JSON list of C-alpha atoms and ligand atoms in Angstrom, two decimals:
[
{"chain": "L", "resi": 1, "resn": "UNK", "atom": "CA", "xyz": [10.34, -21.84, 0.93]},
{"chain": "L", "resi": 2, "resn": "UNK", "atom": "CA", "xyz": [10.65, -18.77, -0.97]},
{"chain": "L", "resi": 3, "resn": "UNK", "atom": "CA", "xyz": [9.43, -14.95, -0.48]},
{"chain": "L", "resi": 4, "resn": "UNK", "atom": "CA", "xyz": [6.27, -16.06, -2.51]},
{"chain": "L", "resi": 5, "resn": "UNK", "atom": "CA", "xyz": [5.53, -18.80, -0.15]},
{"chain": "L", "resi": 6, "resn": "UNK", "atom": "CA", "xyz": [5.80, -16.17, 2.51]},
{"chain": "L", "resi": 7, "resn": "UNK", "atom": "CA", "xyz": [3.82, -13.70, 0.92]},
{"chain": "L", "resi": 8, "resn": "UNK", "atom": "CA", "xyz": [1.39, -16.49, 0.35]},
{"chain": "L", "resi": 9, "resn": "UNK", "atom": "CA", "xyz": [0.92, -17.44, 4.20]},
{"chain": "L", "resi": 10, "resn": "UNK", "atom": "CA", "xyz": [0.42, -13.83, 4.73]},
{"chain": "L", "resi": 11, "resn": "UNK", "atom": "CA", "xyz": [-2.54, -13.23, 2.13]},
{"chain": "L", "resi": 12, "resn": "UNK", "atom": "CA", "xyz": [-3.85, -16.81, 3.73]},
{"chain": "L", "resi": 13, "resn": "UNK", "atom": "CA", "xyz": [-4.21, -15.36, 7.27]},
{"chain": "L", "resi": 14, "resn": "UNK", "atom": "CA", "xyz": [-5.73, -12.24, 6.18]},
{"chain": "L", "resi": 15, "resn": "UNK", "atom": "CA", "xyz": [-8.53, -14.19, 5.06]},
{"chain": "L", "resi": 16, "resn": "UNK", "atom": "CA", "xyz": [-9.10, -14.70, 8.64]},
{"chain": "L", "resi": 17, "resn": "UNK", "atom": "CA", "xyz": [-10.47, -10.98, 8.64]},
{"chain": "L", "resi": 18, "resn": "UNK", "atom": "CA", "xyz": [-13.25, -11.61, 6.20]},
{"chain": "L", "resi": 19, "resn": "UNK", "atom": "CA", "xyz": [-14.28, -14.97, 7.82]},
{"chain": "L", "resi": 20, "resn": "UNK", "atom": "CA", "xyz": [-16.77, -13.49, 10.06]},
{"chain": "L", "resi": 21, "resn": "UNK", "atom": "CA", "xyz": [-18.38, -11.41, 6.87]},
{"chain": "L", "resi": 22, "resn": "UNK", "atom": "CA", "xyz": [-17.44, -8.18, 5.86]},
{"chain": "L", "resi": 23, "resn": "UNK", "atom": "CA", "xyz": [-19.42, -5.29, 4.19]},
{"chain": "L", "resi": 24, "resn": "UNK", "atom": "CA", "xyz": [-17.54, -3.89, 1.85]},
{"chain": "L", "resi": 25, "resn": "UNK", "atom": "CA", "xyz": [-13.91, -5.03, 1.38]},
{"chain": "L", "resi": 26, "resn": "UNK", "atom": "CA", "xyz": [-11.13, -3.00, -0.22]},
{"chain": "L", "resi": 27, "resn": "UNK", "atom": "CA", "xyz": [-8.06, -4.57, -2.69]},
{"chain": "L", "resi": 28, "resn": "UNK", "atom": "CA", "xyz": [-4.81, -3.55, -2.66]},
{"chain": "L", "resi": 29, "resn": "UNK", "atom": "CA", "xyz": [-2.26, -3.89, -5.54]},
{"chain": "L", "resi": 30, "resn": "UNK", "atom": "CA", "xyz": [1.40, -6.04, -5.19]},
{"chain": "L", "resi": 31, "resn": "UNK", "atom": "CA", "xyz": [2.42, -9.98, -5.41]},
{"chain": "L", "resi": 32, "resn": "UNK", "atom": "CA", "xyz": [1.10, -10.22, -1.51]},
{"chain": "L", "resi": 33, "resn": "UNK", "atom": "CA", "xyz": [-2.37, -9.12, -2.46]},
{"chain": "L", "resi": 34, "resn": "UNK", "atom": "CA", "xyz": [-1.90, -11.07, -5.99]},
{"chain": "L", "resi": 35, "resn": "UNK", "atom": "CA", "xyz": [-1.47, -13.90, -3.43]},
{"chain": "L", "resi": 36, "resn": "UNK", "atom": "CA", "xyz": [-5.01, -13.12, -1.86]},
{"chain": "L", "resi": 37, "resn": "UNK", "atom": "CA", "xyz": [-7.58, -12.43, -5.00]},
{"chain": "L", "resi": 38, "resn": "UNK", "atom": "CA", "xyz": [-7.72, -16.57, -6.06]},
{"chain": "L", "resi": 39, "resn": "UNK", "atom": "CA", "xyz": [-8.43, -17.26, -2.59]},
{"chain": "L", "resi": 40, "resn": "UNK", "atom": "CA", "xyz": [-11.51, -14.69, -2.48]},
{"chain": "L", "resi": 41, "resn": "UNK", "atom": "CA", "xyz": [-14.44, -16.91, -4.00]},
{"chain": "L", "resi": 42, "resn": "UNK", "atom": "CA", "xyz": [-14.52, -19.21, -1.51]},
{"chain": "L", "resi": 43, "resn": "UNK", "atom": "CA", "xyz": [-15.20, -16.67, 0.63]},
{"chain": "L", "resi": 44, "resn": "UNK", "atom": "CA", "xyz": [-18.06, -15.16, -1.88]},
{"chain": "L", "resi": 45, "resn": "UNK", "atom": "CA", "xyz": [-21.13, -15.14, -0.14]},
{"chain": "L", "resi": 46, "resn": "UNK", "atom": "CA", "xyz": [-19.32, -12.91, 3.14]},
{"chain": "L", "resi": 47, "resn": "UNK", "atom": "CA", "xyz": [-18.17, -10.07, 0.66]},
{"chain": "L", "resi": 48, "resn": "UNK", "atom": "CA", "xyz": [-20.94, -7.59, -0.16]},
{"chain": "L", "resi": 49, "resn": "UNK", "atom": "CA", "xyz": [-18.87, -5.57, -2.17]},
{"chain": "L", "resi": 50, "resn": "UNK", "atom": "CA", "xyz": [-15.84, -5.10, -3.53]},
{"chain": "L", "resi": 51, "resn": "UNK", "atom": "CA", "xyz": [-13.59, -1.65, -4.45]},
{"chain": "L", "resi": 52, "resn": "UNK", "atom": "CA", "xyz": [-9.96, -2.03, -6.50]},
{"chain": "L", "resi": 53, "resn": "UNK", "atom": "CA", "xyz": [-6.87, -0.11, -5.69]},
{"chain": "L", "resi": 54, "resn": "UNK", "atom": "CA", "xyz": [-6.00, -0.17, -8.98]},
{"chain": "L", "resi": 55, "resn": "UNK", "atom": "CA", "xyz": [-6.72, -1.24, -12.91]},
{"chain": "L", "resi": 56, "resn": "UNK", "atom": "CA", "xyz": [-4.24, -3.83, -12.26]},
{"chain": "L", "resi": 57, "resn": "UNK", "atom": "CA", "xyz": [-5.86, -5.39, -9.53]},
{"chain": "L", "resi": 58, "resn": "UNK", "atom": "CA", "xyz": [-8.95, -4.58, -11.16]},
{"chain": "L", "resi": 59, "resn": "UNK", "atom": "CA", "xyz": [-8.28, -6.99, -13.76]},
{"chain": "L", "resi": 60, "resn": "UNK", "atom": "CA", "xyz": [-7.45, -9.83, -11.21]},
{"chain": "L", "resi": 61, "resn": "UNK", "atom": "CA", "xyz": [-10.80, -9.70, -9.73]},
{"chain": "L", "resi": 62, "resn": "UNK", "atom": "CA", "xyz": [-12.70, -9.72, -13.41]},
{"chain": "L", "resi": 63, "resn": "UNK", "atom": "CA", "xyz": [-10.76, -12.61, -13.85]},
{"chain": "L", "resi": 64, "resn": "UNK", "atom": "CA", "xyz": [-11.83, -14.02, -9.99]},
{"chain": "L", "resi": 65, "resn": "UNK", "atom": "CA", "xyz": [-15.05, -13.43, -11.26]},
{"chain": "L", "resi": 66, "resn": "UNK", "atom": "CA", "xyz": [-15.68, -10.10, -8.88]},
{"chain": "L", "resi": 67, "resn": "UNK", "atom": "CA", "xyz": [-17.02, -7.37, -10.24]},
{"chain": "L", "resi": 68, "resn": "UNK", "atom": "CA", "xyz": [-15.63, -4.27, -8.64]},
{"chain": "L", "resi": 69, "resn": "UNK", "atom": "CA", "xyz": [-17.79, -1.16, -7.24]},
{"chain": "L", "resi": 70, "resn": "UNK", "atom": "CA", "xyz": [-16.42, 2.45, -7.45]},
{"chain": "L", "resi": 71, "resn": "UNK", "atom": "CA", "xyz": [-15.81, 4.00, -3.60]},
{"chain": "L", "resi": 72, "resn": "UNK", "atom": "CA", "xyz": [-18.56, 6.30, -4.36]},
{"chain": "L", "resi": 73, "resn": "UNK", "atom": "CA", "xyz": [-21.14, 3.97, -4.55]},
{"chain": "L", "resi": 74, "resn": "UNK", "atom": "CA", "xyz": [-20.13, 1.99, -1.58]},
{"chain": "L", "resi": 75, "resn": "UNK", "atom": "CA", "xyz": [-19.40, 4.52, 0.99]},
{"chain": "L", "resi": 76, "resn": "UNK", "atom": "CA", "xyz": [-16.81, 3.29, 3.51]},
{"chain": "L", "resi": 77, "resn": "UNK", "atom": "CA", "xyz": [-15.00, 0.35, 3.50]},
{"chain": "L", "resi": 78, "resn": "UNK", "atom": "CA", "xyz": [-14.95, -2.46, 6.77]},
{"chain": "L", "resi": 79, "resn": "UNK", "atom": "CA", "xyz": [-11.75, -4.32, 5.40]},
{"chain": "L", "resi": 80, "resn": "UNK", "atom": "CA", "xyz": [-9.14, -2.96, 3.59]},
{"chain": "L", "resi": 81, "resn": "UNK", "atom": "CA", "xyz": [-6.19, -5.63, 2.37]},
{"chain": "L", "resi": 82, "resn": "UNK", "atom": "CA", "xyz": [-2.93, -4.38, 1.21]},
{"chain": "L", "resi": 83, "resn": "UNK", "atom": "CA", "xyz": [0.44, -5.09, 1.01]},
{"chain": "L", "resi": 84, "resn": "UNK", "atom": "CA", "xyz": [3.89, -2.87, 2.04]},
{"chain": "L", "resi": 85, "resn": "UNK", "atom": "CA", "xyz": [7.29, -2.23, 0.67]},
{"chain": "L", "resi": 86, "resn": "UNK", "atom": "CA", "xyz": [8.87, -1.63, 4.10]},
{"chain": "L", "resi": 87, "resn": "UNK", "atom": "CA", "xyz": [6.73, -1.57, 7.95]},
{"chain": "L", "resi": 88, "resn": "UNK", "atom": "CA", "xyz": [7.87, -1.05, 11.19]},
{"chain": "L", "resi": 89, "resn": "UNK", "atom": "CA", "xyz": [6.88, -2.31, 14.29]},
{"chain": "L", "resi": 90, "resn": "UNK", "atom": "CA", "xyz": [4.58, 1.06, 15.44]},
{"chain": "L", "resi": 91, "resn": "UNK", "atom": "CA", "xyz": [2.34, 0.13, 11.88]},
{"chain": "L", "resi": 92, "resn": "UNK", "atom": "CA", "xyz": [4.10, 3.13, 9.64]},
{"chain": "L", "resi": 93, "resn": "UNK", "atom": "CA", "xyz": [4.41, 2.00, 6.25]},
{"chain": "L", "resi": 94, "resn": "UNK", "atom": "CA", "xyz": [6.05, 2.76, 2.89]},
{"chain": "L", "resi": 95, "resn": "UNK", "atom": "CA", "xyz": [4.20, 1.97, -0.14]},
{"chain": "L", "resi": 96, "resn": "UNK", "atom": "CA", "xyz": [3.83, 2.92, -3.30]},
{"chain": "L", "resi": 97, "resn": "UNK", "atom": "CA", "xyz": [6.20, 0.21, -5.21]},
{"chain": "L", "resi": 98, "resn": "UNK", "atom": "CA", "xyz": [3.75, -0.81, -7.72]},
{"chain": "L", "resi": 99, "resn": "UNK", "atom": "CA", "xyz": [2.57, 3.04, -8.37]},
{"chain": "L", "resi": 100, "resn": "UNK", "atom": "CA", "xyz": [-0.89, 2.75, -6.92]},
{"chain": "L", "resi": 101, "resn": "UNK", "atom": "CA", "xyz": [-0.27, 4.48, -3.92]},
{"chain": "L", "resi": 102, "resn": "UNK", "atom": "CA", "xyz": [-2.81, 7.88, -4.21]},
{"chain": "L", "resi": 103, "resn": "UNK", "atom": "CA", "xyz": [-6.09, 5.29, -4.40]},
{"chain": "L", "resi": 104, "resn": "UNK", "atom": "CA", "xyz": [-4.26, 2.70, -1.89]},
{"chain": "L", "resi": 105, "resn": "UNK", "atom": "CA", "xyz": [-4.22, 5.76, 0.48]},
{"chain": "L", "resi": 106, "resn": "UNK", "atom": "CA", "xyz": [-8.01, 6.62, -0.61]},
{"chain": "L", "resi": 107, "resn": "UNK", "atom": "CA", "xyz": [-9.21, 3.36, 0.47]},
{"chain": "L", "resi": 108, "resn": "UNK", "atom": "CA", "xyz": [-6.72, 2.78, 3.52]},
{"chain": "L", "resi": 109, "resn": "UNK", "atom": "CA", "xyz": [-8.34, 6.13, 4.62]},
{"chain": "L", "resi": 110, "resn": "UNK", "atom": "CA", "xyz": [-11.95, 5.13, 3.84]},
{"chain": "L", "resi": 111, "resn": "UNK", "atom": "CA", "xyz": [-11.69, 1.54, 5.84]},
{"chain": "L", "resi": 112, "resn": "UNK", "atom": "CA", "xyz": [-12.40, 1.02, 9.33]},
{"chain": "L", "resi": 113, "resn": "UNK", "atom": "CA", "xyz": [-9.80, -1.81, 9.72]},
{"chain": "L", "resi": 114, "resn": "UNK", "atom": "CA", "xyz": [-6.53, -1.80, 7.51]},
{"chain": "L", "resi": 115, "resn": "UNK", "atom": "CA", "xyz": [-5.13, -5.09, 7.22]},
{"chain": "L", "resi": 116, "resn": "UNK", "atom": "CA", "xyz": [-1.45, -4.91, 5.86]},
{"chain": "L", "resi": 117, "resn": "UNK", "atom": "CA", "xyz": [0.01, -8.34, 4.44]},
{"chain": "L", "resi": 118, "resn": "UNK", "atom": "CA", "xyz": [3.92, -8.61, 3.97]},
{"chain": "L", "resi": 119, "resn": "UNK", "atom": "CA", "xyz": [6.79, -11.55, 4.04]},
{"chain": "L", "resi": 120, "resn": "UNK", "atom": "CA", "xyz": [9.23, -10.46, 6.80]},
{"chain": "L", "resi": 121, "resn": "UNK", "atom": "CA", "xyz": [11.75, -8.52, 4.39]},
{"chain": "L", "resi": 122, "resn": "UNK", "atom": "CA", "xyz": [9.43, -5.38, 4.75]},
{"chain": "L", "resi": 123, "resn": "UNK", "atom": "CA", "xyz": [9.67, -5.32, 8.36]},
{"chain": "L", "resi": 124, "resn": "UNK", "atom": "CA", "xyz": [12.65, -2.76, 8.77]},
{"chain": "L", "resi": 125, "resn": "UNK", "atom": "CA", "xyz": [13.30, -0.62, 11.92]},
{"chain": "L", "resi": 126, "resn": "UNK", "atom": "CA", "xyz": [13.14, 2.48, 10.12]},
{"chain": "L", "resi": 127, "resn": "UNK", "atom": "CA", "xyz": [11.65, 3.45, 6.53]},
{"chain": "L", "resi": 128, "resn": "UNK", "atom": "CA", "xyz": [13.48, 4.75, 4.10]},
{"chain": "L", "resi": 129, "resn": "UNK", "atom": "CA", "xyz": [15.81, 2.13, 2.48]},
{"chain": "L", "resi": 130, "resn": "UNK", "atom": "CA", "xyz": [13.19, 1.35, 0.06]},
{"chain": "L", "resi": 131, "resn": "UNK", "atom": "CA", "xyz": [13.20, 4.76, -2.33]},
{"chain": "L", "resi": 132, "resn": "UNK", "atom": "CA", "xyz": [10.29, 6.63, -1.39]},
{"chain": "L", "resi": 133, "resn": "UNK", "atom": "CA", "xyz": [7.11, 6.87, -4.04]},
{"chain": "L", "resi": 134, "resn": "UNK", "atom": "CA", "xyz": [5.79, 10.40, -4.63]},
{"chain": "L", "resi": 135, "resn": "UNK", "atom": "CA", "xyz": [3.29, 10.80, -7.08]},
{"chain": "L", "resi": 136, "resn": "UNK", "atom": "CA", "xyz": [3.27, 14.75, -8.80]},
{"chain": "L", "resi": 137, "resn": "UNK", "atom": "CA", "xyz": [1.21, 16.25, -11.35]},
{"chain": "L", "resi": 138, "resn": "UNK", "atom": "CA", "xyz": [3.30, 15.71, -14.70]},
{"chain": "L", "resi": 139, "resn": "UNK", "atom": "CA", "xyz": [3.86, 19.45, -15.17]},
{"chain": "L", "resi": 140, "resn": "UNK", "atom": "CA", "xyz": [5.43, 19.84, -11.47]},
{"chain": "L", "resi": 141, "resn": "UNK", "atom": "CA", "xyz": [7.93, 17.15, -11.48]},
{"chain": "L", "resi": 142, "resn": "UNK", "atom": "CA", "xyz": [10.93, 19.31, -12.06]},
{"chain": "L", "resi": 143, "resn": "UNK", "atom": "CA", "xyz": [9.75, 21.80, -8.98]},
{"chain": "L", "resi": 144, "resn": "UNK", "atom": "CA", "xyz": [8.84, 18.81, -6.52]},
{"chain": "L", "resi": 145, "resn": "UNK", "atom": "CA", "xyz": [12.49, 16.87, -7.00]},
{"chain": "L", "resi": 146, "resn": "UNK", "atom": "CA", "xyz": [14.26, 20.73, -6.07]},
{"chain": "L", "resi": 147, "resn": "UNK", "atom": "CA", "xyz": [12.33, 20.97, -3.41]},
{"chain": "L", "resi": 148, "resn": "UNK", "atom": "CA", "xyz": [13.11, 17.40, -2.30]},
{"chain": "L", "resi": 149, "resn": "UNK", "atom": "CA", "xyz": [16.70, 17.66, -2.87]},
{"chain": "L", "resi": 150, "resn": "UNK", "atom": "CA", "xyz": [16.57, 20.92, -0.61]},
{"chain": "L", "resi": 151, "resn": "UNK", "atom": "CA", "xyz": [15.28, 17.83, 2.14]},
{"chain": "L", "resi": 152, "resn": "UNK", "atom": "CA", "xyz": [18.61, 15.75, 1.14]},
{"chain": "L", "resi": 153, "resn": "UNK", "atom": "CA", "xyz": [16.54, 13.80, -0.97]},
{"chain": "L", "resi": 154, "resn": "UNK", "atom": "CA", "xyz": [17.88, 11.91, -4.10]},
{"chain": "L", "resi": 155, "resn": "UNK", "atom": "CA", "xyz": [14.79, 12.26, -6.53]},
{"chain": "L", "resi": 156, "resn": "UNK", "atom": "CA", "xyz": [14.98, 9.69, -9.68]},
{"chain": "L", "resi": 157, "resn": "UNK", "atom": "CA", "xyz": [11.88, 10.06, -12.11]},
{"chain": "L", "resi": 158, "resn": "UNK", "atom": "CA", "xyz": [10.17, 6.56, -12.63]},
{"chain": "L", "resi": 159, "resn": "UNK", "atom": "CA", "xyz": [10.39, 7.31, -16.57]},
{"chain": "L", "resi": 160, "resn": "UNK", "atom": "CA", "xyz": [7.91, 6.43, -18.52]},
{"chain": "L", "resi": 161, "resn": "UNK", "atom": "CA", "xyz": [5.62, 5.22, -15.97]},
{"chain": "L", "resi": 162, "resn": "UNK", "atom": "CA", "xyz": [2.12, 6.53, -15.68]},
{"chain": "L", "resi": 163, "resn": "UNK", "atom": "CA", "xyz": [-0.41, 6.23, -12.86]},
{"chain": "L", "resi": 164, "resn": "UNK", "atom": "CA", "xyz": [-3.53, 5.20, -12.99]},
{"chain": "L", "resi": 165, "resn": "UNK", "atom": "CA", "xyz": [-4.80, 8.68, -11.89]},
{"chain": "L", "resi": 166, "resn": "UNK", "atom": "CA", "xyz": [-2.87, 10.32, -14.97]},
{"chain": "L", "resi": 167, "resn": "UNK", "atom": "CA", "xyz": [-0.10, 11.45, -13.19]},
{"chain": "L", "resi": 168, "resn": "UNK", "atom": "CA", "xyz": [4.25, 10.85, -12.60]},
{"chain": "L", "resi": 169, "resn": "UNK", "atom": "CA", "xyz": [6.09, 8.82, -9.88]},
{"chain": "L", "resi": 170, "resn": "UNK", "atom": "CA", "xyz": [9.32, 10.38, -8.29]},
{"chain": "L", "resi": 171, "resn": "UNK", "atom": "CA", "xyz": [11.02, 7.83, -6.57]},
{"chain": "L", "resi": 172, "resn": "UNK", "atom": "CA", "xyz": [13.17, 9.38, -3.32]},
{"chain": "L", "resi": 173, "resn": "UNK", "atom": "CA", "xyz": [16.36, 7.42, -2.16]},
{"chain": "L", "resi": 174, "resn": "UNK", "atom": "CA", "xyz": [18.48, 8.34, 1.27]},
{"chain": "L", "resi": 175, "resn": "UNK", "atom": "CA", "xyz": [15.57, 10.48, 2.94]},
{"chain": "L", "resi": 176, "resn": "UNK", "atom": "CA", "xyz": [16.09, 10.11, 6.42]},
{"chain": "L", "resi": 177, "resn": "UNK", "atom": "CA", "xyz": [12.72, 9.14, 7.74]},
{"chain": "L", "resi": 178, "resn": "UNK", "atom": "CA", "xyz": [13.49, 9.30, 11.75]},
{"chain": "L", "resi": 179, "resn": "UNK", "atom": "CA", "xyz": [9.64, 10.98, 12.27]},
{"chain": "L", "resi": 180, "resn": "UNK", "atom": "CA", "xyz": [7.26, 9.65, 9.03]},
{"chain": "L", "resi": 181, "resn": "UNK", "atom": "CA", "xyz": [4.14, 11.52, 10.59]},
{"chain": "L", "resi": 182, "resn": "UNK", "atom": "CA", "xyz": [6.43, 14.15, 10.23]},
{"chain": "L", "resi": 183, "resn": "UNK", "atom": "CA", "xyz": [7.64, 13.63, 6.69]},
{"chain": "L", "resi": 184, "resn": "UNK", "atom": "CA", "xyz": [4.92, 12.75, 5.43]},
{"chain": "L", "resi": 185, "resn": "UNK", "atom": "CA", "xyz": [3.02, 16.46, 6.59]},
{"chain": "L", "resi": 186, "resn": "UNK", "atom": "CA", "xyz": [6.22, 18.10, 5.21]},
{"chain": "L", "resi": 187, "resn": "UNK", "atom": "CA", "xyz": [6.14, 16.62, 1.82]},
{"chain": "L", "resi": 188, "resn": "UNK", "atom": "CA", "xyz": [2.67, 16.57, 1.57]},
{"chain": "L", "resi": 189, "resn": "UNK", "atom": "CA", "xyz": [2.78, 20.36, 1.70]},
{"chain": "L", "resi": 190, "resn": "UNK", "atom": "CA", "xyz": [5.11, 20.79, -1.37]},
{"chain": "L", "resi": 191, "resn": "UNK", "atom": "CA", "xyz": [2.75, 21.75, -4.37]},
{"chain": "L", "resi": 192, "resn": "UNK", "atom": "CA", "xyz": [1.87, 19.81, -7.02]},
{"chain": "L", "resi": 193, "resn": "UNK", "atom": "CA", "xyz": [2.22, 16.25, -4.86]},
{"chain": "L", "resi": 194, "resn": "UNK", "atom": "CA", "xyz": [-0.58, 14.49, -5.21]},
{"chain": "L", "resi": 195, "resn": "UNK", "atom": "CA", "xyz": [0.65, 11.53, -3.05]},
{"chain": "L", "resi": 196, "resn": "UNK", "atom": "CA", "xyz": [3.40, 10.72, -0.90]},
{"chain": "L", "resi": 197, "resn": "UNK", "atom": "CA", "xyz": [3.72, 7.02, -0.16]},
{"chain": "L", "resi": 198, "resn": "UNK", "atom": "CA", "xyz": [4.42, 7.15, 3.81]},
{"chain": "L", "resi": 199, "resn": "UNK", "atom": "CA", "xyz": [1.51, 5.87, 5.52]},
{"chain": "L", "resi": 200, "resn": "UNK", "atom": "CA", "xyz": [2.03, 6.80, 9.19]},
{"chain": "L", "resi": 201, "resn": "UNK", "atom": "CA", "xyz": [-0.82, 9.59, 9.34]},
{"chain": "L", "resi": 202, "resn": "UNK", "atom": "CA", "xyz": [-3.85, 6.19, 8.50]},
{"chain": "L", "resi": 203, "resn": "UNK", "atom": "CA", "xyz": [-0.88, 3.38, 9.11]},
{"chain": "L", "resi": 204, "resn": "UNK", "atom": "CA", "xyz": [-2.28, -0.25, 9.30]},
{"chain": "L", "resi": 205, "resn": "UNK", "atom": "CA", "xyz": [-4.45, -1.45, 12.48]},
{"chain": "L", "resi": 206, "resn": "UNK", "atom": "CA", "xyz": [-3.19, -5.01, 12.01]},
{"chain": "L", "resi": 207, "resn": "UNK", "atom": "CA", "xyz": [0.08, -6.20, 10.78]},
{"chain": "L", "resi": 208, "resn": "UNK", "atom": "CA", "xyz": [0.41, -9.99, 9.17]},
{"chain": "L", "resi": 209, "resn": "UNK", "atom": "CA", "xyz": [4.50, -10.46, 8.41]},
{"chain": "L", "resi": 210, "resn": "UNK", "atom": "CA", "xyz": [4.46, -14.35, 6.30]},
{"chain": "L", "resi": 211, "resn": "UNK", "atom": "CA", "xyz": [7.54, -16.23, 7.16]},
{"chain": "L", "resi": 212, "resn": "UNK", "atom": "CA", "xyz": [8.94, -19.62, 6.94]},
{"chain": "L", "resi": 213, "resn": "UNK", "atom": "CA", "xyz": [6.74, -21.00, 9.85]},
{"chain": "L", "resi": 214, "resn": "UNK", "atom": "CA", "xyz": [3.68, -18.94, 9.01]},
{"chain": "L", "resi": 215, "resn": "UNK", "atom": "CA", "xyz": [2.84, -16.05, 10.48]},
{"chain": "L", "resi": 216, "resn": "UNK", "atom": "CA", "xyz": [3.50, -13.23, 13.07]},
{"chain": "L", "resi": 217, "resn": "UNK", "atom": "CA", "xyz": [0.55, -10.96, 13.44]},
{"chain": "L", "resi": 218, "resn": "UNK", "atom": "CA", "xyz": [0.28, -7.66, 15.58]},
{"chain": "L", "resi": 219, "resn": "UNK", "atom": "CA", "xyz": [-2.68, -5.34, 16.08]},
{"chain": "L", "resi": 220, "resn": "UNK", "atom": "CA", "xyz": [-2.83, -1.63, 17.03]},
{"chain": "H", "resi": 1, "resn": "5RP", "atom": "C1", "xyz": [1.73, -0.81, -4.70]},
{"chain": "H", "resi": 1, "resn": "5RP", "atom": "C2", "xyz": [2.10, -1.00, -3.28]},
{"chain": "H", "resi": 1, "resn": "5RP", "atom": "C3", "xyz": [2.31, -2.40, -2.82]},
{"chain": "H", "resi": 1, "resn": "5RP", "atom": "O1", "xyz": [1.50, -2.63, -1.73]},
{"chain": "H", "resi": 1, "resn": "5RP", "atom": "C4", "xyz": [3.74, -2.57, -2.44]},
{"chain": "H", "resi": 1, "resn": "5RP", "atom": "O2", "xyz": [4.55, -2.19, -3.53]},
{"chain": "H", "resi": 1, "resn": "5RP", "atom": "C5", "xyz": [4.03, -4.01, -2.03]},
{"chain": "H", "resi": 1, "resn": "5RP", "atom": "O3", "xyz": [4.07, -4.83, -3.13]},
{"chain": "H", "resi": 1, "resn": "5RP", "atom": "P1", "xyz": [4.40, -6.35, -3.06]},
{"chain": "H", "resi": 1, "resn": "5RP", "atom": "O4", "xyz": [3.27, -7.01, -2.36]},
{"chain": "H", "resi": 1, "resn": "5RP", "atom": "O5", "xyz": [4.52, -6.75, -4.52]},
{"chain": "H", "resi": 1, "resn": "5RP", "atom": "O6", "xyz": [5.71, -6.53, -2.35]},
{"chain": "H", "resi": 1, "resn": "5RP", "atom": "O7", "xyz": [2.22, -0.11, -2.50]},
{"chain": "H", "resi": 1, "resn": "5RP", "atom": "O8", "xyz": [1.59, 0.55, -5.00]}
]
């Protein structure tokens, strides 16, 4: 069994969270939550609505045969499904791999119950090791990455890609992230960030970690 399958047995469980019926249920954007969107149609007629954390997962749901909703119209969410690049055991996470991490935090923020779905090599004991995500308007990129190497950061533009939202991805190796509450209100402060992709301030409420004998999950 691969990371796949484990990424798999995670998105399975989480299914477990729209069993009952949910209102409105936020997507996330990765290979965990790419796991989850074929298994959604079974589970149709409990999903009221739907809202996309990205054009990429947008796409996936089209092809599901969802048709997403904008956050506007639906108000707040009841689920919200995503997966991590690195969690710890008190529900901080680091995200912001695939780039989608401003509307991932939009919805995370917006849902009553943030479900996070990860195989068990994003469980770390401290963030960090994965490089950090910060999305910056294009024209402050330069500024941001001084300011973050004045923080011992190593700040390495993610060339060429562009967000969803428009904007540019720094990508932070070696921060020490011993407080991410912390980090996460210092590096929000830095102007023209738009994102940073520590989620300790909304973490998850429930953690699902897929491994080779299924799954571990812990709740807030
Ligand atoms: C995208 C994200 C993803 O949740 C994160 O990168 C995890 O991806 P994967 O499920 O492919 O490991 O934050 O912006």
């Amino acid at each position: 069994m691969d990371h796949k399958e484990h990424k798999k047995n995670a998105a399975k469980a989480a299914l477990e969270y729209i069993e009952d019926g949910v209102g409105a249920l936020g997507i996330g954007t990765g290979s965990t939550v790419n796991e989850l969107i074929p298994l959604l149609p079974d589970y149709r007629d409990r999903i009221d609505s739907i809202v996309s954390s990205s054009e990429a997962t947008t796409q996936l749901l089209t092809k599901a045969g969802f048709e997403g909703k904008s956050l506007n119209e639906v108000g707040n969410l009841d689920v919200y499904i995503d997966g991590a690049d690195e969690a710890t055991k008190h529900f901080d996470l680091l995200k912001g791999g695939g780039g989608a991490l401003t509307r991932e935090k939009i919805l995370a923020g917006a849902a009553r119950r943030f479900i996070c779905i990860a195989d068990e090599t994003k469980l770390v004991g401290m963030l960090g090791k994965f490089p950090l995500p910060i999305e910056v308007i294009p024209m402050a990129r330069s500024y941001v990455s001084r300011q973050i190497i004045k923080m011992r950061g190593q700040p390495f533009w993610r060339e060429g890609f562009v967000t969803d939202n428009g904007n540019e991805i720094i990508d932070v190796h070696n921060l020490s992230i011993v407080n991410p509450r912390e980090m996460e209100t210092r590096l929000n402060q830095i102007a023209g960030v738009v994102t940073v992709g520590l989620f300790a301030h909304r973490g998850a409420d429930v953690l699902i970690i897929g491994n080779r004998k299924g799954v571990k999950v812990t709740q807030q």
